[in-house]
Short mmCIF file of C-alpha atoms in Angstrom, two decimals:
data_model
loop_
_atom_site.label_atom_id
_atom_site.label_comp_id
_atom_site.label_asym_id
_atom_site.label_seq_id
_atom_site.Cartn_x
_atom_site.Cartn_y
_atom_site.Cartn_z
CA MET A 1 46.70 -19.55 4.67
CA ALA A 2 48.41 -16.42 3.42
CA THR A 3 49.24 -16.43 -0.26
CA LEU A 4 52.70 -17.57 -1.24
CA PRO A 5 55.00 -14.80 -2.57
CA LYS A 6 55.58 -15.01 -6.31
CA ARG A 7 59.30 -15.46 -5.78
CA ILE A 8 58.77 -18.68 -3.79
CA ILE A 9 56.41 -20.04 -6.45
CA LYS A 10 58.98 -19.27 -9.16
CA GLU A 11 61.82 -20.80 -7.19
CA THR A 12 59.81 -23.94 -6.51
CA GLU A 13 58.83 -24.34 -10.16
CA ARG A 14 62.41 -23.99 -11.29
CA LEU A 15 63.72 -26.44 -8.66
CA VAL A 16 61.34 -29.04 -10.06
CA SER A 17 61.60 -28.26 -13.80
CA ASP A 18 65.33 -27.48 -13.90
CA PRO A 19 66.87 -29.28 -10.91
CA VAL A 20 70.48 -28.81 -9.85
CA PRO A 21 72.48 -31.99 -10.58
CA GLY A 22 72.85 -34.03 -7.40
CA ILE A 23 70.22 -32.03 -5.52
CA THR A 24 66.45 -32.50 -5.20
CA ALA A 25 63.99 -30.29 -3.39
CA SER A 26 60.23 -30.75 -3.32
CA PRO A 27 57.67 -28.84 -1.31
CA SER A 28 55.54 -30.67 1.20
CA ASP A 29 51.86 -31.13 0.28
CA ASP A 30 50.45 -29.38 3.33
CA ASN A 31 53.06 -26.63 3.69
CA LEU A 32 54.49 -25.06 0.55
CA ARG A 33 57.22 -23.34 2.58
CA TYR A 34 58.54 -26.68 3.83
CA PHE A 35 60.79 -28.73 1.52
CA GLU A 36 62.12 -32.26 1.51
CA VAL A 37 65.66 -32.07 0.21
CA THR A 38 68.32 -34.57 -0.85
CA ILE A 39 71.94 -33.73 -1.55
CA ASP A 40 74.41 -36.19 -3.10
CA GLY A 41 77.81 -36.23 -1.43
CA PRO A 42 80.47 -34.69 -3.74
CA SER A 43 82.34 -37.42 -5.61
CA LEU A 44 85.82 -36.50 -4.34
CA SER A 45 84.81 -36.29 -0.69
CA PRO A 46 84.32 -38.76 2.19
CA TYR A 47 80.60 -38.31 1.54
CA ALA A 48 80.77 -39.70 -2.02
CA ASN A 49 77.95 -42.16 -2.94
CA GLY A 50 75.89 -40.91 -0.01
CA LYS A 51 72.43 -39.44 -0.48
CA PHE A 52 71.75 -37.09 2.42
CA GLN A 53 68.27 -36.08 3.48
CA LEU A 54 67.61 -32.56 4.67
CA GLU A 55 64.63 -30.41 5.53
CA LEU A 56 64.26 -26.76 4.56
CA TYR A 57 61.78 -24.14 5.71
CA LEU A 58 61.20 -20.65 4.34
CA PRO A 59 60.17 -18.39 7.26
CA ASP A 60 57.63 -15.60 6.76
CA GLU A 61 60.47 -13.08 6.45
CA TYR A 62 62.09 -14.93 3.53
CA PRO A 63 63.87 -13.61 1.44
CA MET A 64 64.72 -10.90 3.99
CA CYS A 65 66.14 -13.68 6.15
CA ALA A 66 67.76 -17.00 5.29
CA PRO A 67 65.92 -20.31 4.85
CA LYS A 68 66.23 -22.70 7.79
CA VAL A 69 67.96 -25.94 6.82
CA ARG A 70 68.87 -29.09 8.73
CA PHE A 71 70.35 -32.51 7.92
CA LEU A 72 68.05 -35.42 8.75
CA THR A 73 70.64 -38.04 7.84
CA LYS A 74 73.38 -38.56 10.42
CA ILE A 75 76.66 -37.14 9.13
CA TYR A 76 80.19 -36.86 10.52
CA HIS A 77 81.30 -33.33 9.60
CA PRO A 78 82.98 -30.57 11.67
CA ASN A 79 80.42 -27.95 10.61
CA ILE A 80 77.31 -30.06 11.16
CA ASP A 81 76.23 -31.00 14.68
CA LYS A 82 74.51 -34.08 16.11
CA LEU A 83 71.09 -32.60 15.43
CA GLY A 84 71.95 -31.86 11.80
CA ARG A 85 72.30 -28.10 12.33
CA ILE A 86 74.65 -26.49 9.84
CA CYS A 87 77.28 -23.83 10.53
CA LEU A 88 77.47 -21.91 7.28
CA ASP A 89 77.91 -18.13 7.00
CA VAL A 90 75.33 -17.66 4.24
CA LEU A 91 72.70 -19.27 6.47
CA LYS A 92 73.44 -16.77 9.22
CA ASP A 93 75.10 -13.33 9.12
CA ASN A 94 76.12 -13.52 5.48
CA TRP A 95 72.65 -14.16 4.10
CA SER A 96 71.66 -11.97 1.18
CA PRO A 97 68.18 -11.73 -0.37
CA ALA A 98 69.81 -12.20 -3.77
CA LEU A 99 70.61 -15.78 -2.75
CA GLN A 100 68.04 -18.48 -3.42
CA ILE A 101 67.12 -21.98 -2.29
CA ARG A 102 69.25 -23.46 -5.05
CA THR A 103 72.32 -21.36 -4.22
CA ILE A 104 71.99 -22.26 -0.54
CA LEU A 105 71.74 -25.97 -1.33
CA LEU A 106 74.79 -25.69 -3.60
CA SER A 107 76.69 -23.99 -0.75
CA ILE A 108 75.78 -26.87 1.55
CA GLN A 109 76.96 -29.37 -1.05
CA ALA A 110 80.20 -27.38 -1.34
CA LEU A 111 80.57 -27.50 2.45
CA LEU A 112 80.52 -31.31 2.24
CA GLY A 113 83.44 -31.10 -0.19
CA ALA A 114 85.36 -28.63 1.96
CA PRO A 115 84.96 -29.26 5.71
CA ASN A 116 86.24 -26.36 7.80
CA PRO A 117 87.35 -27.57 11.26
CA ASP A 118 88.53 -24.06 12.17
CA ASP A 119 84.96 -22.76 12.25
CA PRO A 120 83.28 -25.66 14.00
CA LEU A 121 79.76 -26.28 15.15
CA ALA A 122 80.36 -29.86 16.23
CA ASN A 123 83.31 -29.24 18.54
CA ASP A 124 84.23 -32.87 19.19
CA VAL A 125 84.23 -33.70 15.49
CA ALA A 126 86.34 -30.62 14.68
CA GLN A 127 88.80 -31.62 17.40
CA GLU A 128 89.15 -35.11 15.99
CA TRP A 129 89.38 -33.69 12.49
CA LYS A 130 92.29 -31.45 13.46
CA GLN A 131 94.12 -34.09 15.49
CA ASP A 132 94.01 -36.83 12.88
CA GLU A 133 92.53 -35.83 9.54
CA GLN A 134 93.05 -39.25 7.92
CA LYS A 135 91.17 -40.98 10.71
CA ALA A 136 88.38 -38.39 10.66
CA ILE A 137 87.96 -38.88 6.92
CA SER A 138 87.68 -42.62 7.36
CA VAL A 139 85.03 -42.16 10.07
CA ALA A 140 83.13 -39.80 7.75
CA LYS A 141 83.26 -42.49 5.05
CA GLU A 142 82.04 -45.13 7.51
CA TRP A 143 79.09 -42.99 8.58
CA THR A 144 78.26 -42.22 4.95
CA GLU A 145 78.24 -45.95 4.19
CA LYS A 146 76.17 -46.69 7.30
CA TYR A 147 73.56 -43.93 7.20
CA ALA A 148 73.53 -42.35 3.72
CA VAL A 149 73.88 -45.19 1.21
CA SER A 150 70.66 -46.97 0.37
CA LYS A 151 70.96 -50.70 0.78
CA ASP A 152 68.81 -51.82 -2.15
CA MET B 1 51.74 -16.29 9.60
CA SER B 2 52.69 -19.55 8.00
CA LYS B 3 52.94 -22.72 10.04
CA VAL B 4 56.42 -23.36 11.37
CA PRO B 5 57.02 -27.12 10.91
CA ARG B 6 57.50 -29.20 14.08
CA ASN B 7 61.25 -29.70 13.76
CA PHE B 8 62.05 -26.05 13.16
CA LYS B 9 59.80 -24.96 16.00
CA LEU B 10 61.56 -27.38 18.32
CA LEU B 11 64.96 -26.15 17.11
CA GLU B 12 63.89 -22.60 17.97
CA GLU B 13 62.78 -23.72 21.42
CA LEU B 14 66.03 -25.63 21.91
CA GLU B 15 68.12 -22.61 20.99
CA LYS B 16 66.18 -20.40 23.36
CA GLY B 17 66.69 -22.97 26.11
CA GLU B 18 70.40 -23.47 25.30
CA LYS B 19 71.16 -19.77 25.31
CA GLY B 20 69.19 -19.22 28.50
CA LEU B 21 67.20 -16.47 26.83
CA GLY B 22 63.98 -17.34 28.58
CA ALA B 23 62.73 -16.98 32.13
CA GLU B 24 65.18 -17.82 34.90
CA SER B 25 62.71 -19.73 37.06
CA ILE B 26 62.45 -22.62 34.61
CA SER B 27 64.77 -24.50 32.26
CA TYR B 28 64.49 -27.22 29.66
CA GLY B 29 66.66 -29.14 27.22
CA LEU B 30 66.89 -32.33 25.19
CA ALA B 31 67.10 -35.47 27.32
CA ASN B 32 69.54 -36.95 24.83
CA GLN B 33 71.88 -34.55 23.02
CA ASP B 34 71.89 -36.53 19.76
CA ASP B 35 68.16 -37.25 19.56
CA ILE B 36 67.71 -36.06 15.98
CA THR B 37 63.92 -36.49 16.35
CA MET B 38 63.89 -34.06 19.34
CA THR B 39 61.18 -36.08 21.09
CA TYR B 40 62.33 -36.46 24.70
CA TRP B 41 63.00 -33.39 26.85
CA ASN B 42 63.81 -32.64 30.46
CA GLY B 43 62.52 -29.61 32.30
CA THR B 44 62.92 -28.03 35.72
CA ILE B 45 60.78 -25.59 37.66
CA LEU B 46 62.07 -23.52 40.56
CA GLY B 47 59.27 -23.44 43.15
CA PRO B 48 57.65 -20.00 43.46
CA PRO B 49 58.40 -17.91 46.57
CA HIS B 50 55.84 -17.52 49.42
CA SER B 51 54.49 -21.02 48.83
CA ASN B 52 55.21 -24.51 50.09
CA HIS B 53 57.29 -24.94 46.93
CA GLU B 54 59.73 -22.16 47.78
CA ASN B 55 63.38 -23.15 47.12
CA ARG B 56 62.37 -26.56 45.78
CA ILE B 57 63.47 -27.66 42.34
CA TYR B 58 61.06 -29.85 40.41
CA SER B 59 62.18 -32.10 37.55
CA LEU B 60 59.88 -33.03 34.71
CA THR B 61 59.94 -35.01 31.49
CA ILE B 62 58.28 -33.66 28.38
CA ILE B 63 57.46 -35.71 25.29
CA CYS B 64 56.95 -33.87 22.01
CA ASP B 65 55.79 -36.58 19.63
CA GLU B 66 55.03 -36.30 15.91
CA THR B 67 51.81 -34.41 16.58
CA TYR B 68 53.56 -31.53 18.40
CA PRO B 69 52.88 -28.57 18.25
CA ASP B 70 49.44 -29.21 16.74
CA LYS B 71 48.76 -31.25 19.87
CA PRO B 72 50.15 -30.47 23.34
CA PRO B 73 53.23 -32.28 24.68
CA LYS B 74 52.93 -35.01 27.32
CA VAL B 75 54.21 -33.63 30.60
CA ARG B 76 55.13 -35.57 33.74
CA PHE B 77 56.69 -34.57 37.03
CA THR B 78 59.51 -36.88 38.16
CA THR B 79 59.84 -35.03 41.48
CA LYS B 80 56.85 -35.77 43.70
CA ILE B 81 54.36 -32.92 43.96
CA ASN B 82 50.85 -32.34 45.27
CA LEU B 83 48.89 -30.31 42.73
CA PRO B 84 45.27 -30.70 41.49
CA CYS B 85 46.44 -31.00 37.87
CA VAL B 86 48.98 -33.78 38.61
CA ASP B 87 47.93 -37.42 39.02
CA SER B 88 49.38 -39.98 41.44
CA GLU B 89 52.15 -40.92 39.00
CA GLY B 90 53.24 -37.37 38.23
CA HIS B 91 51.41 -37.01 34.89
CA VAL B 92 49.93 -33.59 34.25
CA ILE B 93 46.23 -34.19 33.65
CA ILE B 94 45.25 -32.45 30.41
CA SER B 95 41.64 -31.76 31.43
CA ASN B 96 42.76 -30.17 34.72
CA PHE B 97 45.39 -27.90 33.25
CA GLU B 98 44.18 -24.99 31.10
CA THR B 99 47.37 -24.61 29.02
CA LEU B 100 47.22 -28.20 27.76
CA LYS B 101 43.42 -28.30 27.59
CA ASN B 102 43.16 -25.20 25.39
CA TRP B 103 46.43 -25.80 23.61
CA LYS B 104 47.50 -23.30 20.95
CA ARG B 105 50.14 -23.92 18.31
CA SER B 106 52.01 -20.81 19.42
CA TYR B 107 52.57 -22.22 22.92
CA THR B 108 55.96 -23.65 23.81
CA MET B 109 57.46 -25.91 26.46
CA GLU B 110 58.43 -22.69 28.22
CA THR B 111 54.74 -21.68 28.31
CA VAL B 112 53.85 -25.02 29.89
CA LEU B 113 56.57 -24.81 32.56
CA LEU B 114 55.79 -21.19 33.43
CA GLU B 115 52.06 -21.90 33.67
CA LEU B 116 52.69 -24.94 35.88
CA ARG B 117 54.83 -22.72 38.11
CA LYS B 118 52.02 -20.18 38.22
CA SER B 119 49.53 -22.83 39.25
CA MET B 120 51.83 -23.78 42.16
CA ALA B 121 51.60 -20.17 43.35
CA LEU B 122 47.80 -19.95 43.10
CA ALA B 123 46.10 -19.01 46.38
CA THR B 124 44.26 -22.34 46.39
CA ASN B 125 47.44 -24.37 45.79
CA LYS B 126 50.33 -22.62 47.44
CA LYS B 127 49.71 -23.99 50.94
CA LEU B 128 48.87 -27.57 49.89
CA PRO B 129 50.90 -30.06 51.94
CA GLN B 130 53.83 -31.31 49.88
CA PRO B 131 55.71 -34.64 49.80
CA VAL B 132 59.23 -34.85 51.28
CA GLU B 133 61.56 -32.64 49.27
CA ASN B 134 63.31 -34.35 46.32
CA SER B 135 61.30 -37.57 46.56
CA THR B 136 60.56 -39.04 43.14
CA TYR B 137 57.79 -41.08 41.51
CA MET C 1 93.19 -13.98 42.46
CA SER C 2 91.61 -10.59 42.43
CA THR C 3 91.22 -8.72 39.21
CA TYR C 4 91.41 -5.05 38.45
CA GLU C 5 87.64 -4.97 38.48
CA ASP C 6 87.44 -6.66 41.89
CA ASP C 7 90.03 -4.33 43.40
CA HIS C 8 88.14 -1.34 42.23
CA ASN C 9 84.77 -2.77 43.00
CA ILE C 10 83.45 -2.27 39.48
CA ALA C 11 81.55 -4.70 37.36
CA ASN C 12 83.35 -6.22 34.44
CA SER C 13 81.08 -5.59 31.48
CA ASN C 14 82.64 -8.44 29.52
CA ARG C 15 81.76 -10.99 32.12
CA GLN C 16 78.78 -13.16 31.33
CA SER C 17 76.46 -13.72 34.25
CA PRO C 18 74.57 -16.96 33.74
CA GLN C 19 73.94 -17.23 37.48
CA PRO C 20 70.50 -16.26 38.69
CA GLN C 21 70.20 -12.68 39.81
CA PRO C 22 70.68 -12.08 43.54
CA ARG C 23 67.39 -12.22 45.38
CA SER C 24 67.56 -8.67 46.63
CA ARG C 25 67.29 -7.39 43.08
CA GLN C 26 63.82 -8.80 42.80
CA HIS C 27 62.63 -6.09 45.12
CA GLN C 28 63.91 -3.27 43.01
CA SER C 29 60.97 -1.29 41.76
CA LEU C 30 60.25 -1.12 38.06
CA SER C 31 60.59 2.64 38.02
CA SER C 32 64.07 2.52 39.50
CA ILE C 33 65.11 -0.10 36.98
CA ILE C 34 63.72 1.90 34.11
CA GLN C 35 65.30 5.01 35.55
CA SER C 36 68.75 3.44 35.67
CA PHE C 37 68.20 2.10 32.17
CA LEU C 38 67.35 5.57 30.91
CA THR C 39 70.22 7.35 32.62
CA GLN C 40 72.57 4.73 31.35
CA GLU C 41 71.45 5.52 27.84
CA ASN C 42 71.74 9.23 28.35
CA THR C 43 75.27 9.04 29.65
CA GLY C 44 76.16 7.15 26.54
CA VAL C 45 77.48 4.12 28.38
CA VAL C 46 77.53 1.28 25.91
CA SER C 47 75.93 -1.79 27.37
CA GLU C 48 76.60 -5.21 25.93
CA VAL C 49 73.13 -6.32 26.85
CA PRO C 50 70.45 -5.17 24.40
CA SER C 51 68.09 -2.68 26.00
CA GLU C 52 65.04 -4.86 25.33
CA GLU C 53 66.67 -7.59 27.38
CA ILE C 54 67.30 -5.28 30.32
CA VAL C 55 63.68 -4.20 30.38
CA SER C 56 62.30 -7.69 29.84
CA ASN C 57 64.54 -9.06 32.61
CA ALA C 58 63.39 -6.27 34.89
CA LEU C 59 59.77 -7.06 34.12
CA ARG C 60 60.42 -10.73 34.70
CA MET C 61 61.93 -10.01 38.09
CA LEU C 62 58.81 -8.12 39.03
CA ASN C 63 56.65 -10.93 37.74
CA GLU C 64 58.48 -13.40 39.99
CA GLU C 65 56.83 -11.89 43.02
CA ASN C 66 53.29 -11.37 41.95
CA GLY C 67 52.60 -11.72 38.26
CA SER C 68 50.12 -9.30 36.77
CA GLU C 69 48.43 -9.47 33.43
CA VAL C 70 49.84 -6.13 32.33
CA VAL C 71 53.41 -7.18 33.04
CA GLU C 72 52.78 -10.45 31.27
CA GLN C 73 51.42 -8.65 28.26
CA LEU C 74 54.43 -6.35 28.13
CA LEU C 75 56.71 -9.34 28.34
CA SER C 76 55.07 -11.22 25.51
CA GLN C 77 55.15 -8.07 23.44
CA ILE C 78 58.87 -7.64 23.97
CA ASP C 79 59.42 -11.29 23.18
CA THR C 80 57.60 -11.17 19.87
CA GLU C 81 59.25 -7.92 18.90
CA ASN C 82 62.63 -9.42 19.65
CA LEU C 83 61.91 -12.44 17.51
CA ASP C 84 61.02 -10.20 14.61
CA LEU C 85 64.53 -8.80 14.44
CA PRO C 86 66.56 -10.74 11.88
CA HIS C 87 68.79 -13.14 13.89
CA SER C 88 67.90 -10.87 16.87
CA LYS C 89 71.30 -9.27 16.51
CA LYS C 90 72.10 -5.61 16.74
CA ILE C 91 70.38 -3.68 13.99
CA LYS C 92 72.85 -2.38 11.50
CA GLY C 93 70.78 -0.74 8.83
CA VAL C 94 70.49 2.63 7.14
CA GLU C 95 68.24 5.60 7.86
CA GLN C 96 65.03 6.13 5.90
CA GLU C 97 66.56 9.33 4.48
CA PHE C 98 69.35 7.29 2.95
CA ILE C 99 66.83 5.03 1.23
CA ASP C 100 64.79 8.02 0.02
CA ALA C 101 67.91 9.60 -1.45
CA LEU C 102 69.01 6.55 -3.49
CA PRO C 103 69.48 7.49 -7.15
CA ARG C 104 66.52 6.45 -9.33
CA VAL C 105 67.02 4.46 -12.51
CA ASP C 106 65.00 5.06 -15.67
CA LEU C 107 63.28 1.86 -16.82
CA LYS C 108 63.85 2.82 -20.48
CA LYS C 109 67.59 2.68 -20.00
CA LEU C 110 67.48 -0.95 -18.83
CA LYS C 111 67.52 -4.12 -20.89
CA PRO C 112 63.95 -5.42 -21.31
CA ASP C 113 64.74 -8.68 -19.50
CA ALA C 114 66.43 -6.99 -16.51
CA ASP C 115 65.00 -8.27 -13.23
CA CYS C 116 65.16 -7.40 -9.56
CA PRO C 117 67.50 -9.81 -7.75
CA ILE C 118 65.25 -9.84 -4.69
CA CYS C 119 61.74 -10.50 -6.01
CA THR C 120 63.15 -11.96 -9.27
CA ASN C 121 60.43 -10.18 -11.29
CA LYS C 122 61.24 -8.31 -14.48
CA PHE C 123 61.23 -4.54 -13.97
CA VAL C 124 59.07 -4.08 -17.08
CA ASP C 125 56.36 -6.28 -15.55
CA ASN C 126 55.93 -3.86 -12.69
CA LYS C 127 53.02 -1.51 -13.32
CA TYR C 128 54.54 1.32 -11.32
CA PRO C 129 58.26 0.63 -11.30
CA LEU C 130 60.41 2.54 -8.83
CA ILE C 131 63.94 1.35 -9.50
CA VAL C 132 67.00 2.42 -7.54
CA LYS C 133 70.74 1.96 -7.81
CA LEU C 134 73.05 1.26 -4.86
CA PRO C 135 76.27 3.29 -4.56
CA CYS C 136 78.53 0.20 -4.72
CA LEU C 137 82.14 0.96 -5.55
CA HIS C 138 84.39 -1.42 -7.50
CA THR C 139 81.67 -2.61 -9.79
CA LYS C 140 81.23 -2.11 -13.50
CA VAL C 141 77.58 -3.12 -13.63
CA ASP C 142 75.08 -1.11 -11.60
CA HIS C 143 73.40 -3.00 -8.78
CA ILE C 144 69.74 -2.11 -9.22
CA PHE C 145 66.63 -3.16 -7.33
CA ASP C 146 62.96 -2.39 -6.93
CA LEU C 147 62.78 0.28 -4.23
CA GLU C 148 60.08 -1.72 -2.44
CA CYS C 149 62.39 -4.76 -2.33
CA ILE C 150 65.67 -3.14 -1.31
CA GLY C 151 64.07 -0.76 1.22
CA PRO C 152 63.12 -3.37 3.83
CA TRP C 153 66.53 -5.05 3.47
CA LEU C 154 68.52 -1.85 3.97
CA LYS C 155 66.52 -1.00 7.08
CA PHE C 156 68.29 -3.88 8.84
CA ASN C 157 71.41 -4.37 6.74
CA SER C 158 73.68 -1.80 5.16
CA THR C 159 75.13 -4.22 2.61
CA CYS C 160 74.37 -4.66 -1.08
CA PRO C 161 72.68 -8.05 -1.62
CA LEU C 162 74.77 -8.61 -4.75
CA CYS C 163 78.30 -7.68 -3.68
CA ARG C 164 77.99 -7.17 0.11
CA PHE C 165 79.45 -3.70 -0.27
CA ASP C 166 78.63 -1.60 2.78
CA VAL C 167 76.59 1.24 1.31
CA LEU C 168 77.25 3.40 4.36
CA GLU C 169 80.93 3.23 3.43
CA ALA C 170 80.08 4.81 0.09
CA ASP C 171 78.24 7.54 1.92
CA LYS C 172 81.18 8.07 4.26
CA PHE C 173 83.58 7.97 1.32
CA ARG C 174 81.52 10.56 -0.56
CA ARG C 175 81.36 12.84 2.47
CA GLU C 176 85.07 12.52 3.10
CA LYS C 177 85.79 13.32 -0.53
CA LEU C 178 83.50 16.32 -0.31
CA ALA C 179 85.12 17.50 2.91
CA ALA C 180 88.58 17.05 1.40
CA GLU C 181 87.52 19.00 -1.67
CA LEU C 182 86.15 21.83 0.49
CA LYS C 183 89.33 21.90 2.53
CA ARG C 184 91.42 22.05 -0.64
CA LEU C 185 89.37 24.94 -1.96
CA GLU C 186 89.69 26.79 1.35
CA GLU C 187 93.42 26.25 1.38
CA GLU C 188 93.66 27.49 -2.17
CA ASP C 189 91.77 30.61 -1.16
CA GLU C 190 94.11 31.14 1.76
CA GLU C 191 97.14 30.70 -0.47
CA GLU C 192 95.76 33.24 -2.86
CA GLU C 193 95.22 35.60 0.03
CA ASP C 194 98.79 34.98 1.14
CA ASP C 195 99.94 35.71 -2.37
CA ASP C 196 97.93 38.92 -2.30
CA TRP C 197 99.60 39.99 0.91
CA GLN C 198 102.98 39.22 -0.53
CA ASN C 199 102.18 41.35 -3.50
CA TYR C 200 101.23 44.21 -1.25
CA GLY C 201 104.29 43.62 0.93
#
């Protein structure tokens, strides 16, 4: 396997030694570009108390292109689709090589605290969100309880 | 090149299929739109011209289990077809089909469908008698 | 209802065409397709379809009939090259000359712990540092990078990784300022000449 760029090694070390509160990221044993990630739902959001699992992959072109990230835990959110794909500008056209894994994960956590139904990926969810925000928030809470809160 | 993990490879394939960026003679997509594991897929092949398959549309199911893409997917025709690499229940026989037999990690579901289409057009196969159009297994 | 385009029998370039191509087009020869592709480029007609796609579609059409290994090879080549483009969107980067002309920064003038935002390594740790500064406006602190890190980024993106400032804008702005300055000088010269004439008059 090709050697890992120094930047990725440094980022990984820092993610482990100096983790961001509410976020964990650890590289997989057999692929150091592939990370298991958890993000805690922001406390003042419908996702509060939920621990969401994600997967993250650093393509060969990283940091010239964005990491690829996906939710593995089901989540009701206008910018996250049924397959866990995320609609977030910094993951697409607004990527910058000065951003890092930790800044991207923080942006995703921020997206949980500030759903944006006007720039939707999950069209049906965005529709419901716009029509009846209170109801959408209660569904998001239900899903969080059902899929993202550990039962032990 | 580093190894693209299964899920991200399948997401790439899905996007290519969704946007219709690939070849026009085949198509594929998730069987169930909210299958977060991306295991079950449907595919279609438009029969190649100048063969007994001309103007026929073949439906297939493709299973990409946990071992994909290190191991090939499991491919099965649901539309009846007479081909040497397809058994009596529609399963594509790995040992009779080069693409699955000598599977490479860089191959995709599109590769499989295009190669199957090519095998329908082979001189030895293109005039094989075919079942009634649109009959299924 | 017929549209303007229908009435005038012209293709609407904005219209997506997800339908399969008409069969007759499969018989178009590769040379004629390439020819039309080339003339289209020469006449400066802006196509919404990326040129690689036109060629790869043309090759695919040919392959429908009787696939050849060469065509296949070409196709796979185009495919991989397309995938290499970031987000396979239109390339919006800067010219190599622009990168070569970026102002250099002297390592001695930097703080010892200054690092490159892209590779995150300290500039002092680099054995042969080549450090450049981007022409970002509206910033008090210089946005500096290793040349070898910022170069590949600018080839595909004209924005500063730190502030997203479009560096081509700075170039345009500088040129405009220069042009304005030149014009002002010329006008001044003319005025002086006018004055001279008046004096003689």
